PDB file of C-alpha atoms in Angstrom:
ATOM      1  CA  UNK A  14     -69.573  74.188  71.915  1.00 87.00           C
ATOM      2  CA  UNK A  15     -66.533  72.323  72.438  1.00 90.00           C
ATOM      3  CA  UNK A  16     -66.301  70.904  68.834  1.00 92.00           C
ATOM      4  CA  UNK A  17     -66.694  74.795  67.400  1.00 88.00           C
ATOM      5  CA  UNK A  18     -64.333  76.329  69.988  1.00 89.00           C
ATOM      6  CA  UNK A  19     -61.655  73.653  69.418  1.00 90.00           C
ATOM      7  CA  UNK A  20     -62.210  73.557  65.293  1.00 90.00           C
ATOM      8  CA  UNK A  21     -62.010  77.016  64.927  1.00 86.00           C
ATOM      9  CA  UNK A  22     -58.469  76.766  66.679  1.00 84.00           C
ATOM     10  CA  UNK A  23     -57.025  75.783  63.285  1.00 83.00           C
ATOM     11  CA  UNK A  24     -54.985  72.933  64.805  1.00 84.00           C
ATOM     12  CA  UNK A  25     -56.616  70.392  62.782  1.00 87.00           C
ATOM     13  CA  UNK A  26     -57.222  67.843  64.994  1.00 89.00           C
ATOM     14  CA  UNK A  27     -58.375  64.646  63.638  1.00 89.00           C
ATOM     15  CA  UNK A  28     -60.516  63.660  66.247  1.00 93.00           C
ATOM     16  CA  UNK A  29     -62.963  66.588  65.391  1.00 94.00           C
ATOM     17  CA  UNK A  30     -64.088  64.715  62.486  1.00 95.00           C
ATOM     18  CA  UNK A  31     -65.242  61.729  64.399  1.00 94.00           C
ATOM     19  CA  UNK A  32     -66.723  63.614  67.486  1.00 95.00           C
ATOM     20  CA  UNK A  33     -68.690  65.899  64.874  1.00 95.00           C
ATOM     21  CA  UNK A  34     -69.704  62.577  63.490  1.00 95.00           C
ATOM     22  CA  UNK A  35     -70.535  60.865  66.100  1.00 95.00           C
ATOM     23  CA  UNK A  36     -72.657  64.589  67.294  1.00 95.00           C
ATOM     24  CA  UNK A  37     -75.042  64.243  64.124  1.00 94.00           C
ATOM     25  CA  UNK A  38     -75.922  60.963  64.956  1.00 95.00           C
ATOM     26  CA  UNK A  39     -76.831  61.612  68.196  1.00 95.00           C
ATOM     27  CA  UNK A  40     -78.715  64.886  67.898  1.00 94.00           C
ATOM     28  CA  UNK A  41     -79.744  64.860  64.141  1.00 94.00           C
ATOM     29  CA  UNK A  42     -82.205  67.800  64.560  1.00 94.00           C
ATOM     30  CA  UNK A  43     -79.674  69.672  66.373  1.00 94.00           C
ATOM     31  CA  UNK A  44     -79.472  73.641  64.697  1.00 92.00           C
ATOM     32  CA  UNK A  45     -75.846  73.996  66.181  1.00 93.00           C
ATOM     33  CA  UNK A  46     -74.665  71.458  62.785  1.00 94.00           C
ATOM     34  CA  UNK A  47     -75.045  74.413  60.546  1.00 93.00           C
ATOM     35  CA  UNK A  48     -72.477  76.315  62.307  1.00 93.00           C
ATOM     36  CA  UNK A  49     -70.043  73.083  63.390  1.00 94.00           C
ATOM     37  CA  UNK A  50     -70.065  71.844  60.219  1.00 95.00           C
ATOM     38  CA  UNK A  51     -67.869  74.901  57.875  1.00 94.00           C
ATOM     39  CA  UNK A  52     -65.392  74.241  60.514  1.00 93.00           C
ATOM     40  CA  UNK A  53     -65.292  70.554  60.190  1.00 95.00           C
ATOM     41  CA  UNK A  54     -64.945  70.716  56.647  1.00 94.00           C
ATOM     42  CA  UNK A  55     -61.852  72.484  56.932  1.00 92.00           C
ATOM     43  CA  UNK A  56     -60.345  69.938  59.018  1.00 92.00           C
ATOM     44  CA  UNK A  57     -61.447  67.485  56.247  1.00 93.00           C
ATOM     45  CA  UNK A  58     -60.071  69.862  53.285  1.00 91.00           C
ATOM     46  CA  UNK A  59     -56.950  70.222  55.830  1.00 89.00           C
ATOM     47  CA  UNK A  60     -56.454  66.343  55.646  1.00 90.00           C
ATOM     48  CA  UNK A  61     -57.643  65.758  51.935  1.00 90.00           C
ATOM     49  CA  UNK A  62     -54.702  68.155  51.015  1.00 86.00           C
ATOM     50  CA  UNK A  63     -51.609  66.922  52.991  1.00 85.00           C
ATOM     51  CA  UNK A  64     -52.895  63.181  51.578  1.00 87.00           C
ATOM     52  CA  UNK A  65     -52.909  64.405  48.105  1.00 83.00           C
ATOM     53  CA  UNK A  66     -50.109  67.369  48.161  1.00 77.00           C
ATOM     54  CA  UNK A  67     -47.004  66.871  45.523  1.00 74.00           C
ATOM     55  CA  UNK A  68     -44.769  69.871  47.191  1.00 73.00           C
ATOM     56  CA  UNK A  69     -41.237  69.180  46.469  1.00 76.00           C
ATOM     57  CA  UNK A  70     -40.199  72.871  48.125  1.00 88.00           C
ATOM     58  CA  UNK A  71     -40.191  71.599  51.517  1.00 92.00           C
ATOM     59  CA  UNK A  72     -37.093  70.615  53.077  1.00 93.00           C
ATOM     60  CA  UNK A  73     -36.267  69.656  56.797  1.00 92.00           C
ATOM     61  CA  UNK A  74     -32.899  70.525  58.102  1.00 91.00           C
ATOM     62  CA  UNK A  75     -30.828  67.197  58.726  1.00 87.00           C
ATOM     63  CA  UNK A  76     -30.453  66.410  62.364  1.00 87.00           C
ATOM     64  CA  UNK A  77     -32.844  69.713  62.795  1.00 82.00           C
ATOM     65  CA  UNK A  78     -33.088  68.640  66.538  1.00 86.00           C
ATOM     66  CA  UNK A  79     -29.737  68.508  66.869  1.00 90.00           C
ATOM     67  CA  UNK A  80     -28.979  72.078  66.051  1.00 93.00           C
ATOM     68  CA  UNK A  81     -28.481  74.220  69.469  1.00 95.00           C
ATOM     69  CA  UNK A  82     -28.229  78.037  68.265  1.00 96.00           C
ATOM     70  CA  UNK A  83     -29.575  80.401  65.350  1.00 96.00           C
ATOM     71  CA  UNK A  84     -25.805  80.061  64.067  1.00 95.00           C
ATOM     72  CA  UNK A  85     -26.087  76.738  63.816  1.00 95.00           C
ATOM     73  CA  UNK A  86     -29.084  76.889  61.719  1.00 95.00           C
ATOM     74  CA  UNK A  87     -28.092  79.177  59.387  1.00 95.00           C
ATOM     75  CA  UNK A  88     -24.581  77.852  58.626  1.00 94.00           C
ATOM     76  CA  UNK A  89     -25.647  75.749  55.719  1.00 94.00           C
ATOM     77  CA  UNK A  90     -27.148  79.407  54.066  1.00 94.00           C
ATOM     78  CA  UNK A  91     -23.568  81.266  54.317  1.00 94.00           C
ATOM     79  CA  UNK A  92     -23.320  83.341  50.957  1.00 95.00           C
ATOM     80  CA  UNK A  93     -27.239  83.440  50.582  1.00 95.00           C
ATOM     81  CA  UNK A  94     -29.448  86.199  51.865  1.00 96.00           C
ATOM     82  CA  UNK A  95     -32.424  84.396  54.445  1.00 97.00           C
ATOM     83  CA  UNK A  96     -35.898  85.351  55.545  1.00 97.00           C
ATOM     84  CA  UNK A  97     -36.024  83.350  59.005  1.00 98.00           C
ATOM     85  CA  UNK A  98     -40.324  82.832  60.058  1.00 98.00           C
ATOM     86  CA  UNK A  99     -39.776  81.879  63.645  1.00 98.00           C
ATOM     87  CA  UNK A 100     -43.545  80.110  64.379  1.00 98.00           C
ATOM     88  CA  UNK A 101     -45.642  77.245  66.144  1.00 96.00           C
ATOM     89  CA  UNK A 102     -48.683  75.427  64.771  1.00 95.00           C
ATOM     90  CA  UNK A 103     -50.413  76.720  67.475  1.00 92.00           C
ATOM     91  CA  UNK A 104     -50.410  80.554  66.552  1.00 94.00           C
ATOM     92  CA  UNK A 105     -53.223  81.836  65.188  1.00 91.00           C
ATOM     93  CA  UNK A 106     -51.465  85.170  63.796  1.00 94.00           C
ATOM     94  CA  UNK A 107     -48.800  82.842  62.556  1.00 95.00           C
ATOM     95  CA  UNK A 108     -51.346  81.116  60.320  1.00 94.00           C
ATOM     96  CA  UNK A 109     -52.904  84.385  58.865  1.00 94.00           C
ATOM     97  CA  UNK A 110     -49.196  85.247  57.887  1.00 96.00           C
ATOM     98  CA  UNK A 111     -49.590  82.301  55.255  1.00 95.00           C
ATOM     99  CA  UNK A 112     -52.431  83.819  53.631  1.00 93.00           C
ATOM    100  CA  UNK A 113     -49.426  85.964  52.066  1.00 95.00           C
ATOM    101  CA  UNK A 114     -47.701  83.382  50.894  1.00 93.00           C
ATOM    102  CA  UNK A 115     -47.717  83.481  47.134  1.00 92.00           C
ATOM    103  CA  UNK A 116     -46.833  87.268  46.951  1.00 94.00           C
ATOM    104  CA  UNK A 117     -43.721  86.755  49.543  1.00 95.00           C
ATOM    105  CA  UNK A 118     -42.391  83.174  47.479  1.00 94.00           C
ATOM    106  CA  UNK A 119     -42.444  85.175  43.819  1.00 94.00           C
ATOM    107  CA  UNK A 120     -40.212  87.692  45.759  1.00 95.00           C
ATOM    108  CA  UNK A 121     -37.877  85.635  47.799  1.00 95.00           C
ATOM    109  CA  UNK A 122     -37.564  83.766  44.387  1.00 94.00           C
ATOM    110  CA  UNK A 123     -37.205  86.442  42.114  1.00 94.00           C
ATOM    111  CA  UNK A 124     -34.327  87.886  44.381  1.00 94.00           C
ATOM    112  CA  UNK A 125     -32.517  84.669  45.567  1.00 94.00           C
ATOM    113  CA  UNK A 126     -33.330  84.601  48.804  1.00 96.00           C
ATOM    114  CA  UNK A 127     -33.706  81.522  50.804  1.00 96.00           C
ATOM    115  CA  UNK A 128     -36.684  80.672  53.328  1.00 97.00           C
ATOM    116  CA  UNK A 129     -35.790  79.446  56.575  1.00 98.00           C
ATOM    117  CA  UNK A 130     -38.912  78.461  58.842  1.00 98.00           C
ATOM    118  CA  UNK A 131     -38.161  77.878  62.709  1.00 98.00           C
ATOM    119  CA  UNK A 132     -41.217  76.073  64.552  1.00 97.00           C
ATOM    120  CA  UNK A 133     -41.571  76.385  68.563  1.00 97.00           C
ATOM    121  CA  UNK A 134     -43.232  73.664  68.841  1.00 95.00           C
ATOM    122  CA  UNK A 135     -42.469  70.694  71.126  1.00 93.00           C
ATOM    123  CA  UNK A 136     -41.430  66.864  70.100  1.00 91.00           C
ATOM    124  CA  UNK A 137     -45.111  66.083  70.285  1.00 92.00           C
ATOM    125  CA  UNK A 138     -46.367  67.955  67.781  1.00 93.00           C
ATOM    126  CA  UNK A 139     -44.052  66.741  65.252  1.00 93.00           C
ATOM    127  CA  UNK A 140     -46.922  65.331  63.012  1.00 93.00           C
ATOM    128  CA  UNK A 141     -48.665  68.297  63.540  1.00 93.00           C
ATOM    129  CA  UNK A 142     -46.107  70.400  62.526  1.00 95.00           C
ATOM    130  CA  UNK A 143     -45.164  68.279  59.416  1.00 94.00           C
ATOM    131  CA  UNK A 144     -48.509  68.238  58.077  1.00 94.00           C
ATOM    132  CA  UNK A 145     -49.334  71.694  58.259  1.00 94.00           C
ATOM    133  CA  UNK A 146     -45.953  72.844  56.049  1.00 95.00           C
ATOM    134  CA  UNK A 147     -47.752  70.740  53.908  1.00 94.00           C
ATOM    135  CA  UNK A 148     -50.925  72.175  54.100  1.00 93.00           C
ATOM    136  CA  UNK A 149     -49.587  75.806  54.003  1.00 93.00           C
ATOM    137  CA  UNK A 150     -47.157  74.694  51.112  1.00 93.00           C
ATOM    138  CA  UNK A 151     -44.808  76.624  53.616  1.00 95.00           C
ATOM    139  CA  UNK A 152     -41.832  76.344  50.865  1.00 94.00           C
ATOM    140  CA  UNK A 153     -38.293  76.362  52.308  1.00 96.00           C
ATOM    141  CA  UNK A 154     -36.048  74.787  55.328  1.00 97.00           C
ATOM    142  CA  UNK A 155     -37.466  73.940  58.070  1.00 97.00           C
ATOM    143  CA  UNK A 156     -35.809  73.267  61.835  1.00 97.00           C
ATOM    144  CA  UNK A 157     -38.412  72.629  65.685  1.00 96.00           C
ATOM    145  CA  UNK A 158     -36.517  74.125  67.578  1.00 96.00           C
ATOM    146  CA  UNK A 159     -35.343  72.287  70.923  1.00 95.00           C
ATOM    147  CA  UNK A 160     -35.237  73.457  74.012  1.00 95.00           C
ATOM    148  CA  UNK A 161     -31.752  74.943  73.594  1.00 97.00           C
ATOM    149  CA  UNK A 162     -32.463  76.503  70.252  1.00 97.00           C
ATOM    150  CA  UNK A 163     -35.447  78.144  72.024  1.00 96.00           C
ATOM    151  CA  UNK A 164     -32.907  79.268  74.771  1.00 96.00           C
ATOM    152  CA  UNK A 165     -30.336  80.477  72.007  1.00 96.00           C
ATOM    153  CA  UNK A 166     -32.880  82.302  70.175  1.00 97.00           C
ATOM    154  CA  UNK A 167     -34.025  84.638  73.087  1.00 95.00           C
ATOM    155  CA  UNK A 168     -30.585  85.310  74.261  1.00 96.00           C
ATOM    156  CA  UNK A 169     -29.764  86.040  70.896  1.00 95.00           C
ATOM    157  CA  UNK A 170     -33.159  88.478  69.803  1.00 94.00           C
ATOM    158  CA  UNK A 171     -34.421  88.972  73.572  1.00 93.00           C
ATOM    159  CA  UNK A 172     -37.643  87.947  74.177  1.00 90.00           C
ATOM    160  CA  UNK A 173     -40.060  87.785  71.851  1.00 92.00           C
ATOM    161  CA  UNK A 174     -43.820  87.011  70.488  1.00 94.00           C
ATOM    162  CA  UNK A 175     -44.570  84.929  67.317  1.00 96.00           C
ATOM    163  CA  UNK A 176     -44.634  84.924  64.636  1.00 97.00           C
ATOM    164  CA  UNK A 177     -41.059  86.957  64.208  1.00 97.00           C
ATOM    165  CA  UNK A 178     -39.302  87.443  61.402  1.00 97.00           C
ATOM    166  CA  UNK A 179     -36.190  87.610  60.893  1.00 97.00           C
ATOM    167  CA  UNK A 180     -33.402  88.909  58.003  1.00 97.00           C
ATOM    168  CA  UNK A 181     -30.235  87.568  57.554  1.00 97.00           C
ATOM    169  CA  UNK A 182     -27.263  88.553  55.416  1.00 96.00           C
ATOM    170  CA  UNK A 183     -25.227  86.484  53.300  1.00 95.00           C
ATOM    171  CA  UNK A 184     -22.467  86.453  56.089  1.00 94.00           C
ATOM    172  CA  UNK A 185     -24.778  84.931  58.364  1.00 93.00           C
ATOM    173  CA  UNK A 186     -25.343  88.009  60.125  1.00 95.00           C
ATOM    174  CA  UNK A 187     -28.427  88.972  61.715  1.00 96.00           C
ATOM    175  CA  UNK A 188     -29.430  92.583  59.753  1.00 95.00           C
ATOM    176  CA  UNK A 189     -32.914  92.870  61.257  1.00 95.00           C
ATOM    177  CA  UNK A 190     -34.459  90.781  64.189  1.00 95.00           C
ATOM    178  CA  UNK A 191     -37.974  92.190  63.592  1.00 95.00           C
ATOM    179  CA  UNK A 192     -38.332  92.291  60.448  1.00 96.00           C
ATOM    180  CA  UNK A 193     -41.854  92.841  58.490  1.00 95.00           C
ATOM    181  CA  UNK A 194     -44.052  90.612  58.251  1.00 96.00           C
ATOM    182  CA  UNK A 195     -45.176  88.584  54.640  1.00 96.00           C
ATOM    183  CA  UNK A 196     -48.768  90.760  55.245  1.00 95.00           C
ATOM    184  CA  UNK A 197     -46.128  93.761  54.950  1.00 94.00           C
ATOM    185  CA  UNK A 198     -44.501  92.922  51.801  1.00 93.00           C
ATOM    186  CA  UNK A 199     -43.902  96.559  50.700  1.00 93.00           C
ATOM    187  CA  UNK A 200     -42.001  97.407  53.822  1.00 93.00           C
ATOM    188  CA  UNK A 201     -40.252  94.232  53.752  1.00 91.00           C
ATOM    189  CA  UNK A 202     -38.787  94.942  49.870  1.00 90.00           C
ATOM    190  CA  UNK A 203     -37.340  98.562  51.212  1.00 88.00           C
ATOM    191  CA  UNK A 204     -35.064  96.321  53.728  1.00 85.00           C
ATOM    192  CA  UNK A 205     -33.968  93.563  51.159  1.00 79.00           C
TER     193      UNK A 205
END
């Protein structure tokens, strides 16, 4: 139960392999493998991919945890329009958002707009977070936010769930601080 539950997270972790392993060996006959084992396989396909992946899209922000407010952040994209994805590794709906992916990139790229991805997540998920940009092939910039980005971020947009979205104009003013998600394409072209 705990392998499933924690597999079908989507966090990825490692150690699922080996427990799963060690699991079959233990109870060979067991009929709960059948269901474990489509989950563990995506952990392994997870792993097999950031090993193997040639993305060159993917860019972190110099001194990312060094930058203290959404102004901050976007300074380097003055004179470009952004789509900010403010997300954690953790989020379930965050992840779903990436099955949208290819759809969203043609039309960022086809109208010049830059892709700016802000992860909640804390210092010790770093690998965690690095690995699944890969996975996702989540092409763009990408900042974890510290504490006082987190801080800046609700003063700035109030409080708020994840994932967000947000749209930025090429003055580096916020135009929409809820913008439509990638699942919402459609609506999404009508703002840009």
């Amino acid at each position: 139960s705990y392998i499933q539950s924690m597999a079908k997270q989507n966090r990825y972790e490692r150690e699922l392999i080996t427990l799963f392993t060690d699991f079959k060996e233990k109870y060979p006959s067991s009929h709960y493998t059948e269901y474990i084992a489509p989950e563990i396989e995506k952990i392994i396909d997870f792993y097999t991919k950031i090993e193997t992946s040639t993305t060159t899209e993917i860019k972190f922000i110099e001194n990312h945890q060094k930058k203290n407010s959404l102004d901050e952040c976007l300074a380097p994209f003055k004179g470009q329009m952004t789509y900010v994805n403010i997300w954690s590794t953790s989020c379930g709906y965050c992840k779903e958002e990436f099955n949208y992916l290819d759809e969203l990139k043609e039309f960022l790229n086809e109208n010049e707009i830059t892709s700016l991805y802000i992860s909640m997540d804390s210092d010790v998920f770093d690998e965690r977070w690095k690995n699944m940009i890969t996975y996702y092939e989540l092409d763009g910039y990408h900042i974890r936010a510290n504490n006082l980005l987190k801080e800046n971020l609700r003063e700035t947009i109030g409080t708020f769930g994840i994932p967000r979205y947000l749209i930025i104009d090429k003055g580096g003013e916020i135009i929409n601080d809820n913008a439509p998600r990638p699942s919402n394409l459609e609506k999404l072209k009508e703002i840009f």
